[in-house]
C-alpha positions as CSV (number, residue, x, y, z in Angstrom):
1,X,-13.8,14.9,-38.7
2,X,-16.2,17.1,-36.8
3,X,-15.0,20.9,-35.4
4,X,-15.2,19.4,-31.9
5,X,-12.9,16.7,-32.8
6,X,-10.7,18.5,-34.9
7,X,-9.9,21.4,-31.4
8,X,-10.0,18.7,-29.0
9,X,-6.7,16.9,-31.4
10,X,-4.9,19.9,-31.1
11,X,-5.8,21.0,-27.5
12,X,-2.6,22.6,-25.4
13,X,-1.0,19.0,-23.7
14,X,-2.1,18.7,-20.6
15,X,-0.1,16.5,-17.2
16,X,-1.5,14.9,-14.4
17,X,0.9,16.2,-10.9
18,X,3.2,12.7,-11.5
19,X,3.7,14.1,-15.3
20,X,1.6,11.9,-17.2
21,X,0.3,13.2,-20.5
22,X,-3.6,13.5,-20.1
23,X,-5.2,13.8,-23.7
24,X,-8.5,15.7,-24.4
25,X,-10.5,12.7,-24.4
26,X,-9.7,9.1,-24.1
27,X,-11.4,6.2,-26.6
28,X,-11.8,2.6,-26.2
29,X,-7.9,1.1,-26.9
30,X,-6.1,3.7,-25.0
31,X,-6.4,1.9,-22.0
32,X,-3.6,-0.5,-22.5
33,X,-3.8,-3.5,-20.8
34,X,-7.0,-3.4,-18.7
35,X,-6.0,-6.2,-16.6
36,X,-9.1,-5.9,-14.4
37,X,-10.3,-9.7,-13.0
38,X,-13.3,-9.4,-10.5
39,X,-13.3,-7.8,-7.1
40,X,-11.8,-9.7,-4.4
41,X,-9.7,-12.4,-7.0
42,X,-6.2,-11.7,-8.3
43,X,-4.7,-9.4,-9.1
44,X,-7.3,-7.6,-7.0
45,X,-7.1,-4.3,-9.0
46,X,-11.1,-3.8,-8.6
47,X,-10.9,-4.8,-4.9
48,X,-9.7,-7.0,-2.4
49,X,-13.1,-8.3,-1.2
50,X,-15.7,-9.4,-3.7
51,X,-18.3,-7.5,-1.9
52,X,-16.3,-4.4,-0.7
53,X,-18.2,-1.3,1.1
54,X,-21.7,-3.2,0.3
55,X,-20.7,-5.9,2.7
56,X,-18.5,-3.3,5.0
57,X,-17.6,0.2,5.1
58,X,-14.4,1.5,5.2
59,X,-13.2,1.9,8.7
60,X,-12.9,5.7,9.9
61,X,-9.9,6.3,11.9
62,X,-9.4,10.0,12.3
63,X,-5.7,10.1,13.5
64,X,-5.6,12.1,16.8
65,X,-3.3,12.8,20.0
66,X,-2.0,16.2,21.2
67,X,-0.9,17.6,24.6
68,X,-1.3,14.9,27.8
69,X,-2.7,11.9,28.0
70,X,-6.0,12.4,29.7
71,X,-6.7,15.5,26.8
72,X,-6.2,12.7,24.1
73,X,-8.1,10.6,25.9
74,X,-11.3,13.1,26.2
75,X,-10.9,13.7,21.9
76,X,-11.1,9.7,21.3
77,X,-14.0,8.9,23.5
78,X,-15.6,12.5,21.4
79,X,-14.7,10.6,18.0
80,X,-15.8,7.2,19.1
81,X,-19.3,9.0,20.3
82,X,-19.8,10.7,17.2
83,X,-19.2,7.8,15.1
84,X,-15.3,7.0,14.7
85,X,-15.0,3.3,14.2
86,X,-11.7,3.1,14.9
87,X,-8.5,5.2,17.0
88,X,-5.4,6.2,15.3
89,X,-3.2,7.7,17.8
90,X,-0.3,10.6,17.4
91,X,2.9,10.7,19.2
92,X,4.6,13.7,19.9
93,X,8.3,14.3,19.1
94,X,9.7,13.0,21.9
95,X,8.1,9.6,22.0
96,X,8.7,8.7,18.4
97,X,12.1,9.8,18.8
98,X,12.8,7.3,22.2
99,X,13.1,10.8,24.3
100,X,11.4,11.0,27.4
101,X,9.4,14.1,28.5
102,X,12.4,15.3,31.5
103,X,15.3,14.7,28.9
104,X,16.6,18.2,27.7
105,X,16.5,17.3,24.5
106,X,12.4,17.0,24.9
107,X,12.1,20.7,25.9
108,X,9.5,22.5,24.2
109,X,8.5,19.3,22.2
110,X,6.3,17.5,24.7
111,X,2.8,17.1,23.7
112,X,3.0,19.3,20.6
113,X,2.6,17.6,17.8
114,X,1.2,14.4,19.2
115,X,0.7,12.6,22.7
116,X,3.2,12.5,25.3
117,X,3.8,8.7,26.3
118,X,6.9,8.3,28.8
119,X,5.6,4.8,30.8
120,X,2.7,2.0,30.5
121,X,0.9,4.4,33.4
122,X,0.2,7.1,30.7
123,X,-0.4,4.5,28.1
124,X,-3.4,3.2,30.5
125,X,-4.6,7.0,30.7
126,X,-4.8,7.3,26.9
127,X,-7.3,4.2,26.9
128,X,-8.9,4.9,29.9
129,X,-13.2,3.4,29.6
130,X,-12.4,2.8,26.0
131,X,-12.5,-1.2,25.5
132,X,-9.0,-2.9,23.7
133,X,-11.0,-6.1,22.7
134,X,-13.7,-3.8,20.8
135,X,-11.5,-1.6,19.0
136,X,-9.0,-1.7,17.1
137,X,-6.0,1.3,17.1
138,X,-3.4,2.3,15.0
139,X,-0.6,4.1,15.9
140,X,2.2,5.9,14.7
141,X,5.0,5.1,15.6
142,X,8.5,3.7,13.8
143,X,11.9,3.5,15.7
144,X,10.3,2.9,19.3
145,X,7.1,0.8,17.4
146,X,8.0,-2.3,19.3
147,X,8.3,-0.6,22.9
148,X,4.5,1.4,22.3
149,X,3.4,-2.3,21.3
150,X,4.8,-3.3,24.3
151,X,3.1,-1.3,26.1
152,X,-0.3,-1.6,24.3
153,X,0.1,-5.1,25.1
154,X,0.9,-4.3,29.0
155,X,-2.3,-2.3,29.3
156,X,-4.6,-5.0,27.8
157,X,-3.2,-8.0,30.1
158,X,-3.5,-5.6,33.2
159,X,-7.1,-4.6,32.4
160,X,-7.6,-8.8,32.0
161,X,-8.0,-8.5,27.8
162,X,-5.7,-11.3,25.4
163,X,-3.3,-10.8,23.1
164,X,-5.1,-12.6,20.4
165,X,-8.5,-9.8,20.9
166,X,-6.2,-7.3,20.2
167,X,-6.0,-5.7,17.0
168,X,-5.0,-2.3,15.4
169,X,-1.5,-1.7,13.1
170,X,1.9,-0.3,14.2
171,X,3.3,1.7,11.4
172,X,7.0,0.4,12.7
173,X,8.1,1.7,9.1
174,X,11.6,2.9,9.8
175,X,12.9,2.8,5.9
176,X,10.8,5.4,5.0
177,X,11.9,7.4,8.3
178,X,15.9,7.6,6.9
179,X,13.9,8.7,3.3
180,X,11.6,11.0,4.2
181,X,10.6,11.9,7.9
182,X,13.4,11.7,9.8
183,X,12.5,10.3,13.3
184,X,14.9,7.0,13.5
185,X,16.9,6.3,16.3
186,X,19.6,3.0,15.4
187,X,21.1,2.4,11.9
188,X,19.4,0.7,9.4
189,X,20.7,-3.4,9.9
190,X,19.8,-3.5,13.9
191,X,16.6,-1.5,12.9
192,X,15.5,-3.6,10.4
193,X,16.2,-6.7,12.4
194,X,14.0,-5.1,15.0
195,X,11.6,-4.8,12.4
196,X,11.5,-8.4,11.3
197,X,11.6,-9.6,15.4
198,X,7.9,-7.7,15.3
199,X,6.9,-9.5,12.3
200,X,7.6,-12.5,14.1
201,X,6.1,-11.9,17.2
202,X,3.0,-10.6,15.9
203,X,2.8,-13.5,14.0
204,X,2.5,-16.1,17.4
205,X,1.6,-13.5,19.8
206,X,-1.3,-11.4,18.6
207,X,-2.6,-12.9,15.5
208,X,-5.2,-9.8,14.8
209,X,-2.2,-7.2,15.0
210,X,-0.9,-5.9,11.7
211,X,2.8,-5.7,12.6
212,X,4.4,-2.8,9.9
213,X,2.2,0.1,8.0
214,X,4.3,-0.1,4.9
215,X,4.3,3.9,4.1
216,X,3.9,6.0,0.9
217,X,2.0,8.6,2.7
218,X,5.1,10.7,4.3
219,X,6.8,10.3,1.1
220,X,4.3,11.8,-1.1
221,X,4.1,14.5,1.9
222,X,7.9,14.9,1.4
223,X,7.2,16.0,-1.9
224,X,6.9,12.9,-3.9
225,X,5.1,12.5,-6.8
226,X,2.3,9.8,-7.0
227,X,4.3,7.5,-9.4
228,X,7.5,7.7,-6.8
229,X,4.8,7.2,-4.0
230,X,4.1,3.8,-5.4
231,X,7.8,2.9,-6.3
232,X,8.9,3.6,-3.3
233,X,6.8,1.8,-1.4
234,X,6.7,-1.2,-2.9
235,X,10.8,-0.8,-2.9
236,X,11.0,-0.7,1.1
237,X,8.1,-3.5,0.7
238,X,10.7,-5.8,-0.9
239,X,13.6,-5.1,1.8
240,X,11.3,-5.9,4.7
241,X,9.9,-9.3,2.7
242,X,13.5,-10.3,2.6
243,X,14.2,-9.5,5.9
244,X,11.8,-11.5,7.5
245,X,12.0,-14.4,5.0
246,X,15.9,-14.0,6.5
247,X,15.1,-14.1,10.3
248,X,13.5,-17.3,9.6
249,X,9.7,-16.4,8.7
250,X,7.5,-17.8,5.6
251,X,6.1,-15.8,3.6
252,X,2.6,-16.7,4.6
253,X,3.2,-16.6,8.0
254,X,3.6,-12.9,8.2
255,X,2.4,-11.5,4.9
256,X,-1.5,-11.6,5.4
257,X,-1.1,-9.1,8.2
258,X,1.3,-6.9,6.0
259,X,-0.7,-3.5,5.8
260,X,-0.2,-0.4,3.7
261,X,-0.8,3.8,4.4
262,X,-1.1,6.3,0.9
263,X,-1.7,9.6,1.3
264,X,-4.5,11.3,-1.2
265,X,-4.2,14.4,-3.1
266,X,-6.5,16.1,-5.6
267,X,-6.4,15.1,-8.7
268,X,-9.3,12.9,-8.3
269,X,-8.5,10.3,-11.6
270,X,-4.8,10.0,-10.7
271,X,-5.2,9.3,-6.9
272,X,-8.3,6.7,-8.2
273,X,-5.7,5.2,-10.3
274,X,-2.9,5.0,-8.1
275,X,-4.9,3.0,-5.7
276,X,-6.2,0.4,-8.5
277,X,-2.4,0.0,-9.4
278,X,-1.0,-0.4,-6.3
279,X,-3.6,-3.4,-5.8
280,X,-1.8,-5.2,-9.1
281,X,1.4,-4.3,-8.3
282,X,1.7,-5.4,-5.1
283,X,-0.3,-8.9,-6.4
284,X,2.3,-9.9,-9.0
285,X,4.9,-9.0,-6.6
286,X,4.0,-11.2,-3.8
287,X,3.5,-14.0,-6.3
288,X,6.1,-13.6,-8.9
289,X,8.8,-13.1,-6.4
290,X,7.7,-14.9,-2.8
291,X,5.7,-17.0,-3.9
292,X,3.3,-16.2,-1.5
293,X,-0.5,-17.4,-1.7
294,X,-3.6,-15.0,-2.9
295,X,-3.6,-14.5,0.8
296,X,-0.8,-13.0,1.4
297,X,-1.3,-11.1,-2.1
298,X,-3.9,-8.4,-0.9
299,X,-3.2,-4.9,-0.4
300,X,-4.5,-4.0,2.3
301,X,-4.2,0.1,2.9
302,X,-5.4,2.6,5.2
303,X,-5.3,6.5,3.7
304,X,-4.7,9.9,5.2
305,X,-6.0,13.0,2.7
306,X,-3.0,15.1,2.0
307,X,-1.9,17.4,5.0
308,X,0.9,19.1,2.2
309,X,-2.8,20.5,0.6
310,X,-3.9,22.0,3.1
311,X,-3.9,26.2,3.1
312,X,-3.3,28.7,5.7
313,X,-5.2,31.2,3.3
314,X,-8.6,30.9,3.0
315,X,-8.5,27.3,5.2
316,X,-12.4,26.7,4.7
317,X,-11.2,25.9,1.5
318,X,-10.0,22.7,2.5
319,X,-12.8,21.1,3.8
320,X,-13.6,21.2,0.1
321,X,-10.3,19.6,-0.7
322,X,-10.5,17.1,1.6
323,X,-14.3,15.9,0.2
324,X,-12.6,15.7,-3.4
325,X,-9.9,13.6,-1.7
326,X,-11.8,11.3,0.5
327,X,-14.1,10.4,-2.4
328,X,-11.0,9.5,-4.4
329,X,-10.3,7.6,-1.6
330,X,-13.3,5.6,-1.3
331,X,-13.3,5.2,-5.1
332,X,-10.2,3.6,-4.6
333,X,-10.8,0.9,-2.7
334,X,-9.4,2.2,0.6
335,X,-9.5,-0.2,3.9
336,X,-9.7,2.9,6.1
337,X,-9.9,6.7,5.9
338,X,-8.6,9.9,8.1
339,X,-10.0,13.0,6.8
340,X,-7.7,16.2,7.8
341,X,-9.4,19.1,9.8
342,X,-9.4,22.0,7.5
343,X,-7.3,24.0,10.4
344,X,-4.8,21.8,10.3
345,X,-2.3,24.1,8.3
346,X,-2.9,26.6,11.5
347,X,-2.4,24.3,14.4
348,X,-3.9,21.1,16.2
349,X,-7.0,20.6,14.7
350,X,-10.2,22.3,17.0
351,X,-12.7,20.0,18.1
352,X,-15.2,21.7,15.7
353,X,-12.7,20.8,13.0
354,X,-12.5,17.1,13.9
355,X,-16.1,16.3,13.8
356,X,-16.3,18.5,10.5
357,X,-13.8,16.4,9.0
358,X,-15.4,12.6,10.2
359,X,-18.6,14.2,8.9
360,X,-16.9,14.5,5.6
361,X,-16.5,10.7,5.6
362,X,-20.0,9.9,6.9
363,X,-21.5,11.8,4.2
364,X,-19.2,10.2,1.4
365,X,-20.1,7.0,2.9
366,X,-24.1,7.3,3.6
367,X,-25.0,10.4,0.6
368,X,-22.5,10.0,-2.1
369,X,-23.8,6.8,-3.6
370,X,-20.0,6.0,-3.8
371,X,-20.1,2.3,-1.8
372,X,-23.4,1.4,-4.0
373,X,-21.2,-0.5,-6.1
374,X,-17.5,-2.1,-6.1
375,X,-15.4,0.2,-8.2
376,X,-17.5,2.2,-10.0
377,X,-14.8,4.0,-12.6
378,X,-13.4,0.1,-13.6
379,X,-13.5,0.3,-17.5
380,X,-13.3,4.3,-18.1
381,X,-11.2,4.5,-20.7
382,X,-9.3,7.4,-18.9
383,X,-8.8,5.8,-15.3
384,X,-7.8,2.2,-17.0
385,X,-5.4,4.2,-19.0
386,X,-3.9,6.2,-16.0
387,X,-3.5,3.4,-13.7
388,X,-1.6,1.2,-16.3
389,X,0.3,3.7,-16.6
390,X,1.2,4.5,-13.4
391,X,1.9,1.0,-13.1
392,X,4.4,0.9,-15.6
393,X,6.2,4.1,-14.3
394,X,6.3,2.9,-10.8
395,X,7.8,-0.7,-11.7
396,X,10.5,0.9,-14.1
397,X,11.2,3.0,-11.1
398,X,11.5,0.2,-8.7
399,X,14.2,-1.1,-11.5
400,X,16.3,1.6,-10.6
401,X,16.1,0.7,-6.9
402,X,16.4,-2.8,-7.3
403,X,19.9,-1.9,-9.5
404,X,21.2,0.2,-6.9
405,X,20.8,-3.0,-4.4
406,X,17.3,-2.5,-2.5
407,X,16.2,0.2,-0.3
408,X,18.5,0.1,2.4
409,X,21.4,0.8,-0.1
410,X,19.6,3.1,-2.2
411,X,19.0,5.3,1.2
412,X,22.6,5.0,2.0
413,X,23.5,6.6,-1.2
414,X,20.6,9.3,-1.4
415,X,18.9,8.2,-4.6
416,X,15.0,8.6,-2.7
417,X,16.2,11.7,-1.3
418,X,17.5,13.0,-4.2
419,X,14.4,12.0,-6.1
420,X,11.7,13.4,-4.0
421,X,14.3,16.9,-3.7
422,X,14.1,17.1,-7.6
423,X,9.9,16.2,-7.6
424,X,9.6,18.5,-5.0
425,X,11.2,21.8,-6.5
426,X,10.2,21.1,-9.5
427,X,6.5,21.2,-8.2
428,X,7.6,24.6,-6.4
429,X,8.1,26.1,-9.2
430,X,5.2,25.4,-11.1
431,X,3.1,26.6,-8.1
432,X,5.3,29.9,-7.7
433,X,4.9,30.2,-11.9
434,X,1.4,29.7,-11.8
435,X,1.2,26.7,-13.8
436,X,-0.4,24.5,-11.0
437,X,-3.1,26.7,-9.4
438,X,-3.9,26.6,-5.6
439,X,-6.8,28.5,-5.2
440,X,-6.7,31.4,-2.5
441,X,-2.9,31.6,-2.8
442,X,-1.7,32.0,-6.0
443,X,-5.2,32.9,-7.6
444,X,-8.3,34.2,-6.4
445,X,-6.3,35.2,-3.1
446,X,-8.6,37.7,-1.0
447,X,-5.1,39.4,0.3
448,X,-6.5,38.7,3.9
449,X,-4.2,37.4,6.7
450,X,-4.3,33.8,7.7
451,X,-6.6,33.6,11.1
452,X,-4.8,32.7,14.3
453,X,-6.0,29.4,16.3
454,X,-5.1,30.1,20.6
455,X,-2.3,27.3,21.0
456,X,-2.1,25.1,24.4
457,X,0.5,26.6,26.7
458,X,3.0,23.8,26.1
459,X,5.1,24.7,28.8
460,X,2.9,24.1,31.6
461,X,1.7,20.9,29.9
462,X,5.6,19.8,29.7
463,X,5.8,20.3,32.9
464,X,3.0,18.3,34.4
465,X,3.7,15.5,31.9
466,X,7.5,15.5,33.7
467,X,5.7,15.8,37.3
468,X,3.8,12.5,36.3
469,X,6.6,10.9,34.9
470,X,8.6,11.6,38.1
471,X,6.2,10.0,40.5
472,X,5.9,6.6,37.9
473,X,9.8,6.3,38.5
474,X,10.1,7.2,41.8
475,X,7.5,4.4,42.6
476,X,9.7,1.6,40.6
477,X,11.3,-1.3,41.9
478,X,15.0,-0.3,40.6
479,X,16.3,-4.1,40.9
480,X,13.4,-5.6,38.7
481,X,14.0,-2.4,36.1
482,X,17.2,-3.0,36.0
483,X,17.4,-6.8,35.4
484,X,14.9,-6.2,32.7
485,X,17.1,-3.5,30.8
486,X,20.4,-6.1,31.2
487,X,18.5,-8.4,28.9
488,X,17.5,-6.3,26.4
489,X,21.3,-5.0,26.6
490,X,22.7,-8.5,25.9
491,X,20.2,-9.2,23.0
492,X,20.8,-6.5,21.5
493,X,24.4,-7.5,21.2
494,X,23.6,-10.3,19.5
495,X,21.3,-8.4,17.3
496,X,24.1,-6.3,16.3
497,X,26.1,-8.7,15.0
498,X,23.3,-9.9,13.2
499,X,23.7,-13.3,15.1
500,X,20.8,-13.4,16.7
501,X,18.3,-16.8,16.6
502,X,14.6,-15.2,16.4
503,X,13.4,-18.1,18.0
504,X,16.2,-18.4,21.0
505,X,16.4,-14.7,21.5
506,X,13.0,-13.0,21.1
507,X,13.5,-9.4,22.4
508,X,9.4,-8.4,21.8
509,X,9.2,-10.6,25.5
510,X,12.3,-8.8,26.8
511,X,10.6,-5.5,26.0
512,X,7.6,-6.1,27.7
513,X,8.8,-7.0,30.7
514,X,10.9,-3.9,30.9
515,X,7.6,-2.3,30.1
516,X,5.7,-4.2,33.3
517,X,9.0,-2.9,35.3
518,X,7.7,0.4,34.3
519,X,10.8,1.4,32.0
520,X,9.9,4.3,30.2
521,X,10.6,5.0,26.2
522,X,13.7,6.8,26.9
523,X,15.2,4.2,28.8
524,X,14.8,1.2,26.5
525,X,15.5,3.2,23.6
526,X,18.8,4.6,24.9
527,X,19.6,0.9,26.1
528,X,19.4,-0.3,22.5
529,X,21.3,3.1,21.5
530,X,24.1,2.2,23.6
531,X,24.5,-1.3,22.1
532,X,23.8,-0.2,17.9
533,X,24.3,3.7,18.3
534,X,22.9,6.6,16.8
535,X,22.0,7.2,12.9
536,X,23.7,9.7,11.1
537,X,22.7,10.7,7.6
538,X,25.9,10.7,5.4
């Protein structure tokens, strides 16, 4: 045995972040099961299209939306100009939540972290001269989801456009909002069944529309490690398969337009691996347990580089970071790509930040070399090795979830939570140790102060945002409005006590014509809160 050999066998054990052992080098063998196939065929852990970014790139959706809006508005037609192929949009606070801008809970909120949506007439701002039937938008949005569909939907058949040219993803992902984020509304059953009522909709209505964004990214952001990011996805995945199937759907009917959201971080190998073995998991799953067709068994995910990686210190440092983590990204296999701003730890990011960050993509994409070829790490001996293993960790994991009774109970008893606390403290600690280095704060800090980014003056925007939502209601015929909120009302009953027929009582239609009425976000969502009532965390 040579010297070399002989100090790389005893080498200091080294982890990845999830905790898996990395050895000092990795031979043919330590791969485990390499179960690779070829790109676009089952189990589609090289790819879900044979050709992937040599026949089409990955779609770069920078996620955007602050203040009014018109100012949203004036950032997606900059994106789209400069090459953005595609508009994610961000809610603030108050629209996620079903608050309008003039409730007092709203106060200070509006327009902060996202855009302000109250009514369809601010919806048509937001998309003012950019085309519906040429894009295709994603948007954020969970417990009011189906209403901002509604809406999206509203602005397209004003403007003339159909349903079926629409396309774009709601994330409409409320499990991971009781595990992680926080902004539910209604319990988990009537939530849920609102959930599956999108699915089914979607699935007649607006064929191109992917109805749900099944999401790991908030969780890792929570503090989650990659292995749990996995698990736990694939956990809620389950609960909202059943549901469906429950309400009346087959598998195939809905599952093709099921679409997923990971976040990256930067360990470059892991991240590549996790993406590789969400591919197979998610394969087997859909064919061991729902029988669904290879169809219905692609993962299909957009990613979002890690905004918990970003640094006040030293925030140049992150455009760095985010380069190393939307390469992993392409080398993943990734459908679509946001690349964070590398102010984004400061405040909103600038509009010099934004195009710095869709430049990041463009040069992965066009300099890198990276979509040359489909996968170009399959058969390292390290990254085969890593993604069975995170494989194998995640579905022992799921185990655990499965025994507790699914998702929904598991959240009722705190097992996620309590899982991502531990992974999250634990990760603290190294950090605040030293162990796990973050350069320019706990080494090769410059002992300068973070700069300070000028901040909108979010009161004044508040209150124009309440001045325009004042004149959209004051303009309102209050008989139609009304009418329209009764139905939803007495749907909702029947959604309550779970006895609703999908097919007899749609409420997607009921929605949007509350939506035409010009009923704002507040007002449908506090109609379905007074019917199902308010979550509350035990």
């Amino acid at each position: 045995m040579s010297a070399v050999s002989s100090k790389l066998r005893t080498a200091d054990v080294k982890t990845s972040p999830s905790g898996l052992e990395i050895k000092p080098v990795y031979r043919a063998g330590d791969e485990g099961h390499a179960e690779l196939g070829e790109p676009g065929q089952f189990p589609y852990t090289r790819g879900v299209q044979p050709s992937m970014y040599r026949g089409r790139l990955w779609t770069m959706r920078q996620y955007a939306g602050f203040g009014t809006a018109a100012e949203s508005n004036t950032r997606y037609k900059m994106l789209l100009e400069a090459g953005q192929t595609g508009l994610s949009v961000a809610f603030d606070l108050p629209t996620q939540m079903g608050i309008d801008s003039d409730a007092p809970r709203a106060l200070g909120e509006v327009g902060r972290v996202g855009v302000a949506i109250d009514t369809v007439e601010d919806m048509h701002t937001l998309f003012d001269g950019i085309s519906l039937d040429k894009v295709s938008t994603s948007m954020t949005i969970n417990a009011t989801g189906s209403t901002l569909l509604a809406m999206y939907i509203v602005v397209a058949e004003e403007r003339g456009i159909s349903r079926s040219s629409l396309s774009g993803t709601i994330q409409n992902d409320i499990l991971k909002e009781y595990i992680a984020r926080g902004t539910y509304v209604y319990p988990p059953v009537p939530s849920l069944a609102l959930v599956a009522e999108t699915f089914r909709f979607c699935a007649t209505e607006v064929p191109n529309w992917n109805p749900i964004s099944i999401s790991g990214y908030h969780i890792r952001e929570a503090g989650a490690t990659a292995v749990q990011e996995l698990a736990f996805t694939f956990a809620n995945t389950i609960e909202y398969v059943q549901r469906a199937i429950a309400a009346g759907l087959a598998v195939d009917e809905f599952a093709p337009r099921l679409s997923f959201f990971f976040a990256c971080h930067n360990d470059l190998f892991e991240e590549v691996a996790k993406f590789r073995a969400a591919r197979r998991i998610y394969a087997h799953l859909m064919r061991e347990r729902f029988g669904a067709s290879d169809a219905s068994c692609r993962l299909r995910f957009h990613t979002q580089t890690g905004g918990v990686t970003l640094t006040a210190q030293q925030p140049l440092n992150n455009v760095v970071r985010v380069t190393v983590q939307a390469l992993a990204a392409a080398l993943g296999g990734t459908q679509s790509l946001h690349t964070n701003g590398y102010d984004e730890a400061l405040a909103l990011p600038t509009a010099e930040a934004a195009t710095l960050a869709l430049r990041t993509q463009q040069i992965v994409a066009f300099e890198s070399g990276v979509a040359q070829t489909v996968d170009p790490l399959a058969g390292s001996f390290y990254v085969e090795a890593l993604t069975t293993e995170l494989e194998t960790r995640a579905l022992a994991l799921m185990e655990q979830v499965e025994a507790l009774g699914g998702s929904a109970s598991a959240i009722e008893k705190g097992f996620f939570q309590d899982e991502i606390a531990r992974s999250a403290y634990e990760y603290q600690l190294r950090v605040e140790a030293g162990d796990t280095v973050i350069v320019g704060v706990n080494r090769f800090g410059d002992g300068q102060d973070p700069p300070v980014i000028a901040a909108p003056d979010f009161s004044a925007l508040g209150r124009g945002q309440v001045a325009q939502l004042t004149r959209v209601k004051a303009a309102r015929d209050g008989q139609v409005l009304t009418g329209a909120l009764n139905a939803i009302r007495e749907a909702a009953v029947l959604y309550a006590a779970e006895q609703a027929d999908h097919a007899q009582v749609a409420l997607m239609p009921l929605i949007i014509d509350a939506v035409r009425a010009r009923a704002s976000v507040g007002e449908i969502s506090d109609t379905f809160a007074a019917v199902w009532g308010g979550y509350r965390p035990k």
